[in-house]
Amino acid sequence: MSTELKLQARLDGELDAREAREIDALVEQNAQQAALMQELSWTKAAIAAGDVEVALPETREFYWSKIARAIEAEERKAATAAPAERSGWLKFFYPATGLAAMAAVMFVISGSRSNDGVDTESVPEDMNAVSFRSEAEKMSVVYVADEYGSFSPVGQEVKNEPEADK
Amino acid sequence: MNLKPTSNLSRWQILVLLLGLGWGFYQCTYASVPAETRVQAVLVWGTNETQPTGKGLKELDTKLRERLANIFKWRNYLEVSRNNGNVTTSKPQTLKLSEDCVVEVKILPENLAEVKFISKGKTIARRHPLGKTEALVLGGDDKNNTAWFVVVSFN
């Protein structure tokens, strides 16, 4: 601490007893330091006399509580700023996920509705049937294996078969 | 007085709305059941005889004969009978093809047709999508290495 600051501290009563004695001795021995001490003393007295005391419009507790609330508000604002940046992509992700799920459900519903029960046939238990599709000829085929022709809808007279073949 | 709307649709709500409208349009356009459908059934006999002498046999139209010949092994395909009619969701159609054989067609929801082929007291049933232009062919073995076919087509 410089000598000037120690002089100011001595004037304000902020030095311990040993330092105070040292500064007092210095002032007694050094005329320049004594003049500075005198000037600081006058300045302090002038400030003390001219300083206007400001009266707060509210109580001290209320005044400081307002400051405390302002500080807390600033801290909350700072705390929410980071999640807002992080949730930027979530704002897109969540609705997009919901839309994708809804589209998938619609697709499944539409698909199952149009294909449910198709490509299956019911045949009598004593018959074997195969089914297939011909993309080229645009035909869905169900073919029954019936070596005796017992299921044939084509009459004997149409086929011109002799009676013995019946 | 402030007459501005108090709620504005977000872009996601608009997107969901458009998606729903698109789906509804698809359902109305492609998945809906037509009011009335024309159905035709042709009974065909397939044989390797070059000159069949059966009664009432006719030459099958070229296009259908070629389609069948591209799938099956028989050389000749002859038309035994043909019948057609209209079918609606409320009115099934029964098409008689021979003394022992009828084809029942019923329109189901979801743009499907249920085709029942009944011959000699036995039934084969099959569901067929109406949205496609495919024909449904029911067929089977017959005596003397011949075959029968019932070609059901919708339009």
CSV table of C-alpha atoms in Angstrom, one decimal:
chain,number,residue,atom,x,y,z
A,1,MET,CA,0.0,0.0,0.0
A,2,SER,CA,1.4,3.4,-0.9
A,3,THR,CA,2.0,6.1,1.6
A,4,GLU,CA,-0.9,8.2,0.3
A,5,LEU,CA,-3.3,5.3,0.7
A,6,LYS,CA,-2.0,4.6,4.2
A,7,LEU,CA,-2.6,8.3,5.0
A,8,GLN,CA,-6.2,8.0,3.8
A,9,ALA,CA,-6.6,4.7,5.7
A,10,ARG,CA,-5.3,6.4,8.9
A,11,LEU,CA,-7.7,9.2,8.4
A,12,ASP,CA,-10.6,6.7,8.0
A,13,GLY,CA,-9.4,4.7,11.1
A,14,GLU,CA,-8.7,1.5,9.1
A,15,LEU,CA,-5.2,0.9,10.3
A,16,ASP,CA,-4.2,-1.2,13.3
A,17,ALA,CA,-2.4,0.4,16.2
A,18,ARG,CA,1.1,-0.3,15.0
A,19,GLU,CA,0.5,1.0,11.5
A,20,ALA,CA,-1.3,4.0,12.9
A,21,ARG,CA,1.7,4.9,15.1
A,22,GLU,CA,4.1,4.5,12.1
A,23,ILE,CA,1.9,6.9,10.0
A,24,ASP,CA,1.7,9.4,12.9
A,25,ALA,CA,5.4,9.4,13.2
A,26,LEU,CA,5.8,9.9,9.5
A,27,VAL,CA,3.5,12.9,9.5
A,28,GLU,CA,5.3,14.5,12.4
A,29,GLN,CA,8.7,14.1,10.6
A,30,ASN,CA,7.7,14.9,7.0
A,31,ALA,CA,6.2,18.2,6.3
A,32,GLN,CA,5.0,17.1,2.8
A,33,GLN,CA,3.2,14.1,4.3
A,34,ALA,CA,1.7,16.3,6.9
A,35,ALA,CA,0.4,18.7,4.3
A,36,LEU,CA,-1.2,15.8,2.4
A,37,MET,CA,-2.7,14.5,5.6
A,38,GLN,CA,-4.2,17.9,6.3
A,39,GLU,CA,-5.6,18.2,2.8
A,40,LEU,CA,-7.2,14.8,3.0
A,41,SER,CA,-8.7,15.7,6.3
A,42,TRP,CA,-10.3,18.8,4.9
A,43,THR,CA,-11.6,16.9,1.9
A,44,LYS,CA,-13.2,14.3,4.1
A,45,ALA,CA,-14.8,17.0,6.2
A,46,ALA,CA,-16.1,18.8,3.1
A,47,ILE,CA,-17.7,15.6,1.7
A,48,ALA,CA,-19.2,14.7,5.0
A,49,ALA,CA,-20.8,18.2,5.3
A,50,GLY,CA,-22.0,18.4,1.7
A,51,ASP,CA,-23.2,14.8,1.0
A,52,VAL,CA,-27.0,14.8,0.7
A,53,GLU,CA,-28.7,11.8,2.2
A,54,VAL,CA,-31.1,10.2,-0.2
A,55,ALA,CA,-34.3,9.0,1.3
A,56,LEU,CA,-35.7,5.7,-0.4
A,57,PRO,CA,-39.4,5.9,-1.3
A,58,GLU,CA,-39.9,2.4,0.1
A,59,THR,CA,-38.5,0.4,3.0
A,60,ARG,CA,-35.0,-0.9,2.8
A,61,GLU,CA,-36.2,-4.5,2.8
A,62,PHE,CA,-38.6,-3.9,0.0
A,63,TYR,CA,-36.0,-2.1,-2.0
A,64,TRP,CA,-33.5,-5.0,-1.7
A,65,SER,CA,-36.2,-7.6,-2.3
A,66,LYS,CA,-36.9,-5.9,-5.7
A,67,ILE,CA,-33.2,-6.2,-6.6
A,68,ALA,CA,-33.2,-9.8,-5.4
A,69,ARG,CA,-36.3,-10.6,-7.6
A,70,ALA,CA,-34.6,-8.9,-10.6
A,71,ILE,CA,-31.5,-11.0,-10.1
A,72,GLU,CA,-33.5,-14.2,-9.8
A,73,ALA,CA,-35.4,-13.3,-13.0
A,74,GLU,CA,-32.2,-12.8,-14.8
A,75,GLU,CA,-30.9,-16.2,-13.6
A,76,ARG,CA,-34.1,-18.0,-14.7
A,77,LYS,CA,-33.9,-16.3,-18.1
A,78,ALA,CA,-30.3,-17.5,-18.5
A,79,ALA,CA,-31.2,-21.0,-17.4
A,80,THR,CA,-34.1,-21.3,-19.9
A,81,ALA,CA,-32.1,-19.9,-22.8
A,82,ALA,CA,-30.0,-23.1,-23.2
A,83,PRO,CA,-32.9,-25.6,-23.3
A,84,ALA,CA,-34.7,-23.4,-25.8
A,85,GLU,CA,-31.7,-23.8,-28.1
A,86,ARG,CA,-31.5,-27.5,-27.5
A,87,SER,CA,-35.3,-28.0,-28.1
A,88,GLY,CA,-35.0,-26.3,-31.5
A,89,TRP,CA,-34.7,-29.6,-33.3
A,90,LEU,CA,-37.2,-31.3,-30.9
A,91,LYS,CA,-39.8,-28.8,-32.1
A,92,PHE,CA,-39.4,-30.4,-35.5
A,93,PHE,CA,-38.7,-34.0,-34.3
A,94,TYR,CA,-41.8,-34.5,-32.2
A,95,PRO,CA,-44.4,-33.4,-34.8
A,96,ALA,CA,-42.6,-35.1,-37.6
A,97,THR,CA,-42.6,-38.3,-35.6
A,98,GLY,CA,-46.3,-38.0,-34.9
A,99,LEU,CA,-47.0,-37.4,-38.5
A,100,ALA,CA,-44.9,-40.3,-39.6
A,101,ALA,CA,-46.7,-42.6,-37.1
A,102,MET,CA,-50.1,-41.3,-38.3
A,103,ALA,CA,-49.1,-41.9,-42.0
A,104,ALA,CA,-48.0,-45.4,-41.1
A,105,VAL,CA,-51.2,-46.2,-39.4
A,106,MET,CA,-53.2,-44.9,-42.4
A,107,PHE,CA,-51.0,-46.9,-44.7
A,108,VAL,CA,-51.5,-50.0,-42.7
A,109,ILE,CA,-55.2,-49.5,-42.5
A,110,SER,CA,-55.5,-48.9,-46.2
A,111,GLY,CA,-53.3,-51.8,-47.1
A,112,SER,CA,-55.0,-54.2,-44.8
A,113,ARG,CA,-58.4,-53.1,-46.0
A,114,SER,CA,-57.6,-53.7,-49.6
A,115,ASN,CA,-55.8,-57.0,-49.2
A,116,ASP,CA,-57.7,-58.6,-46.3
A,117,GLY,CA,-59.0,-62.0,-47.4
A,118,VAL,CA,-57.7,-61.6,-51.0
A,119,ASP,CA,-55.6,-64.4,-52.5
A,120,THR,CA,-57.2,-67.0,-50.3
A,121,GLU,CA,-60.0,-69.3,-51.4
A,122,SER,CA,-62.2,-71.8,-49.7
A,123,VAL,CA,-62.6,-75.2,-51.4
A,124,PRO,CA,-64.3,-78.4,-50.4
A,125,GLU,CA,-62.3,-80.5,-48.0
A,126,ASP,CA,-62.0,-83.4,-50.5
A,127,MET,CA,-60.4,-81.2,-53.2
A,128,ASN,CA,-57.0,-79.7,-53.6
A,129,ALA,CA,-56.6,-76.3,-55.2
A,130,VAL,CA,-53.7,-74.2,-56.2
A,131,SER,CA,-53.9,-70.5,-56.9
A,132,PHE,CA,-51.5,-68.2,-58.6
A,133,ARG,CA,-51.4,-64.9,-60.5
A,134,SER,CA,-50.3,-64.2,-64.0
A,135,GLU,CA,-49.1,-60.7,-64.2
A,136,ALA,CA,-48.6,-60.9,-68.0
A,137,GLU,CA,-52.1,-62.1,-68.7
A,138,LYS,CA,-53.7,-60.2,-65.8
A,139,MET,CA,-55.4,-63.2,-64.4
A,140,SER,CA,-55.8,-64.7,-60.9
A,141,VAL,CA,-56.2,-68.4,-61.2
A,142,VAL,CA,-57.6,-71.0,-58.8
A,143,TYR,CA,-57.1,-74.5,-60.3
A,144,VAL,CA,-58.7,-77.6,-58.8
A,145,ALA,CA,-57.1,-80.9,-59.0
A,146,ASP,CA,-59.9,-83.4,-59.8
A,147,GLU,CA,-58.7,-86.3,-61.9
A,148,TYR,CA,-62.2,-87.8,-62.2
A,149,GLY,CA,-63.7,-84.6,-63.3
A,150,SER,CA,-66.5,-84.9,-60.8
A,151,PHE,CA,-66.6,-81.2,-60.2
A,152,SER,CA,-66.6,-80.3,-63.9
A,153,PRO,CA,-69.5,-77.9,-64.9
A,154,VAL,CA,-69.2,-78.9,-68.5
A,155,GLY,CA,-71.9,-81.4,-69.4
A,156,GLN,CA,-71.4,-84.7,-71.1
A,157,GLU,CA,-73.4,-83.7,-74.1
A,158,VAL,CA,-71.3,-80.7,-74.6
A,159,LYS,CA,-68.1,-82.8,-74.6
A,160,ASN,CA,-69.8,-85.4,-76.8
A,161,GLU,CA,-68.5,-88.2,-74.5
A,162,PRO,CA,-69.9,-91.7,-74.8
A,163,GLU,CA,-72.1,-92.8,-72.0
A,164,ALA,CA,-69.5,-95.3,-70.9
A,165,ASP,CA,-67.1,-92.5,-69.9
A,166,LYS,CA,-69.5,-91.1,-67.4
B,1,MET,CA,-64.2,-4.2,-31.5
B,2,ASN,CA,-61.4,-6.6,-32.4
B,3,LEU,CA,-62.7,-9.1,-34.9
B,4,LYS,CA,-59.4,-10.9,-35.6
B,5,PRO,CA,-59.5,-14.6,-35.1
B,6,THR,CA,-58.2,-15.7,-31.7
B,7,SER,CA,-56.5,-18.9,-32.8
B,8,ASN,CA,-54.2,-19.5,-35.7
B,9,LEU,CA,-53.5,-23.0,-37.1
B,10,SER,CA,-49.8,-23.9,-36.8
B,11,ARG,CA,-48.0,-25.3,-39.8
B,12,TRP,CA,-48.2,-28.8,-38.2
B,13,GLN,CA,-51.9,-28.6,-37.8
B,14,ILE,CA,-52.2,-27.5,-41.5
B,15,LEU,CA,-49.9,-30.4,-42.5
B,16,VAL,CA,-52.1,-32.9,-40.5
B,17,LEU,CA,-55.2,-31.4,-42.1
B,18,LEU,CA,-53.7,-31.7,-45.6
B,19,LEU,CA,-52.6,-35.3,-44.9
B,20,GLY,CA,-56.1,-36.2,-43.7
B,21,LEU,CA,-57.7,-34.6,-46.8
B,22,GLY,CA,-55.3,-36.5,-49.1
B,23,TRP,CA,-56.1,-39.8,-47.4
B,24,GLY,CA,-59.8,-39.1,-47.7
B,25,PHE,CA,-59.3,-38.3,-51.4
B,26,TYR,CA,-57.4,-41.5,-51.9
B,27,GLN,CA,-60.2,-43.5,-50.1
B,28,CYS,CA,-62.9,-41.8,-52.2
B,29,THR,CA,-61.0,-42.2,-55.5
B,30,TYR,CA,-59.3,-45.6,-55.3
B,31,ALA,CA,-60.8,-47.5,-52.5
B,32,SER,CA,-64.4,-46.8,-52.8
B,33,VAL,CA,-66.9,-49.3,-54.0
B,34,PRO,CA,-68.4,-48.4,-57.4
B,35,ALA,CA,-72.2,-48.0,-57.4
B,36,GLU,CA,-72.7,-50.8,-60.0
B,37,THR,CA,-70.2,-53.2,-61.5
B,38,ARG,CA,-70.7,-55.2,-64.7
B,39,VAL,CA,-69.7,-58.8,-64.3
B,40,GLN,CA,-69.2,-61.4,-67.0
B,41,ALA,CA,-68.6,-65.2,-66.6
B,42,VAL,CA,-67.5,-67.4,-69.4
B,43,LEU,CA,-67.4,-71.2,-69.2
B,44,VAL,CA,-64.6,-72.6,-71.2
B,45,TRP,CA,-63.5,-76.2,-72.1
B,46,GLY,CA,-59.9,-76.8,-72.7
B,47,THR,CA,-59.0,-79.8,-74.9
B,48,ASN,CA,-56.2,-81.1,-77.1
B,49,GLU,CA,-58.7,-82.3,-79.7
B,50,THR,CA,-58.3,-80.4,-83.0
B,51,GLN,CA,-61.9,-80.7,-84.0
B,52,PRO,CA,-64.1,-81.1,-81.0
B,53,THR,CA,-67.6,-82.3,-82.0
B,54,GLY,CA,-69.4,-81.4,-78.8
B,55,LYS,CA,-72.8,-79.8,-78.9
B,56,GLY,CA,-73.1,-76.0,-78.4
B,57,LEU,CA,-69.3,-75.4,-78.4
B,58,LYS,CA,-68.2,-72.1,-79.9
B,59,GLU,CA,-64.9,-70.6,-80.8
B,60,LEU,CA,-63.6,-68.6,-77.9
B,61,ASP,CA,-62.7,-65.0,-78.7
B,62,THR,CA,-59.1,-64.7,-79.8
B,63,LYS,CA,-57.9,-62.5,-77.0
B,64,LEU,CA,-59.2,-64.7,-74.2
B,65,ARG,CA,-58.0,-67.8,-75.9
B,66,GLU,CA,-54.5,-66.4,-76.2
B,67,ARG,CA,-54.4,-65.4,-72.6
B,68,LEU,CA,-55.5,-68.9,-71.5
B,69,ALA,CA,-53.1,-70.5,-73.9
B,70,ASN,CA,-50.2,-68.5,-72.5
B,71,ILE,CA,-50.9,-70.0,-69.0
B,72,PHE,CA,-52.3,-73.5,-69.6
B,73,LYS,CA,-51.2,-76.4,-71.7
B,74,TRP,CA,-54.2,-77.2,-73.8
B,75,ARG,CA,-54.3,-76.5,-77.5
B,76,ASN,CA,-57.9,-75.6,-78.0
B,77,TYR,CA,-60.2,-73.5,-75.8
B,78,LEU,CA,-63.9,-73.6,-76.6
B,79,GLU,CA,-66.7,-71.5,-75.2
B,80,VAL,CA,-69.4,-73.5,-73.6
B,81,SER,CA,-71.6,-70.7,-72.3
B,82,ARG,CA,-71.5,-67.1,-71.3
B,83,ASN,CA,-73.5,-64.9,-69.0
B,84,ASN,CA,-73.3,-61.4,-67.6
B,85,GLY,CA,-75.1,-59.0,-65.4
B,86,ASN,CA,-74.8,-56.1,-63.0
B,87,VAL,CA,-74.0,-56.4,-59.4
B,88,THR,CA,-74.2,-53.8,-56.6
B,89,THR,CA,-73.5,-53.8,-52.9
B,90,SER,CA,-77.1,-54.3,-52.2
B,91,LYS,CA,-77.9,-56.7,-55.1
B,92,PRO,CA,-75.7,-59.9,-55.5
B,93,GLN,CA,-75.8,-61.4,-58.9
B,94,THR,CA,-76.2,-65.1,-59.9
B,95,LEU,CA,-75.0,-66.1,-63.3
B,96,LYS,CA,-76.0,-69.5,-64.6
B,97,LEU,CA,-73.5,-71.2,-66.9
B,98,SER,CA,-74.9,-74.7,-67.2
B,99,GLU,CA,-77.5,-77.0,-65.6
B,100,ASP,CA,-75.2,-77.8,-62.7
B,101,CYS,CA,-73.2,-74.6,-62.5
B,102,VAL,CA,-73.8,-71.1,-61.3
B,103,VAL,CA,-71.5,-68.2,-60.3
B,104,GLU,CA,-72.6,-66.0,-57.5
B,105,VAL,CA,-71.0,-62.6,-57.2
B,106,LYS,CA,-71.4,-60.4,-54.2
B,107,ILE,CA,-69.8,-57.0,-53.7
B,108,LEU,CA,-68.2,-56.6,-50.3
B,109,PRO,CA,-67.0,-53.4,-48.6
B,110,GLU,CA,-63.4,-52.3,-49.2
B,111,ASN,CA,-63.8,-52.7,-53.0
B,112,LEU,CA,-63.8,-56.5,-53.0
B,113,ALA,CA,-66.0,-59.0,-54.8
B,114,GLU,CA,-66.8,-62.4,-53.4
B,115,VAL,CA,-67.1,-64.9,-56.2
B,116,LYS,CA,-68.7,-68.3,-55.4
B,117,PHE,CA,-68.5,-71.0,-58.0
B,118,ILE,CA,-71.1,-73.7,-57.4
B,119,SER,CA,-71.1,-76.9,-59.4
B,120,LYS,CA,-72.7,-80.2,-58.6
B,121,GLY,CA,-73.4,-79.2,-55.0
B,122,LYS,CA,-69.8,-78.1,-54.2
B,123,THR,CA,-68.6,-74.6,-53.8
B,124,ILE,CA,-65.4,-72.8,-54.3
B,125,ALA,CA,-65.3,-69.2,-53.0
B,126,ARG,CA,-62.7,-66.5,-53.7
B,127,ARG,CA,-62.4,-62.8,-52.9
B,128,HIS,CA,-61.3,-60.7,-55.7
B,129,PRO,CA,-60.2,-57.0,-55.7
B,130,LEU,CA,-62.3,-54.8,-57.9
B,131,GLY,CA,-59.7,-52.1,-58.2
B,132,LYS,CA,-57.5,-54.2,-60.4
B,133,THR,CA,-58.4,-55.1,-64.0
B,134,GLU,CA,-57.5,-58.7,-63.5
B,135,ALA,CA,-59.9,-61.5,-64.4
B,136,LEU,CA,-60.5,-64.3,-62.0
B,137,VAL,CA,-60.2,-67.8,-63.4
B,138,LEU,CA,-61.5,-70.8,-61.7
B,139,GLY,CA,-60.6,-74.1,-63.4
B,140,GLY,CA,-60.1,-77.7,-62.9
B,141,ASP,CA,-59.3,-81.1,-64.4
B,142,ASP,CA,-61.8,-82.9,-66.5
B,143,LYS,CA,-62.0,-86.3,-67.9
B,144,ASN,CA,-59.8,-87.5,-70.8
B,145,ASN,CA,-57.1,-85.0,-70.2
B,146,THR,CA,-59.3,-82.0,-70.7
B,147,ALA,CA,-60.1,-79.1,-68.4
B,148,TRP,CA,-62.8,-76.6,-67.6
B,149,PHE,CA,-62.4,-72.9,-66.9
B,150,VAL,CA,-64.8,-70.2,-65.6
B,151,VAL,CA,-63.4,-66.7,-66.5
B,152,VAL,CA,-65.0,-64.0,-64.4
B,153,SER,CA,-64.2,-60.4,-65.3
B,154,PHE,CA,-65.4,-57.1,-63.9
B,155,ASN,CA,-65.6,-53.7,-65.5
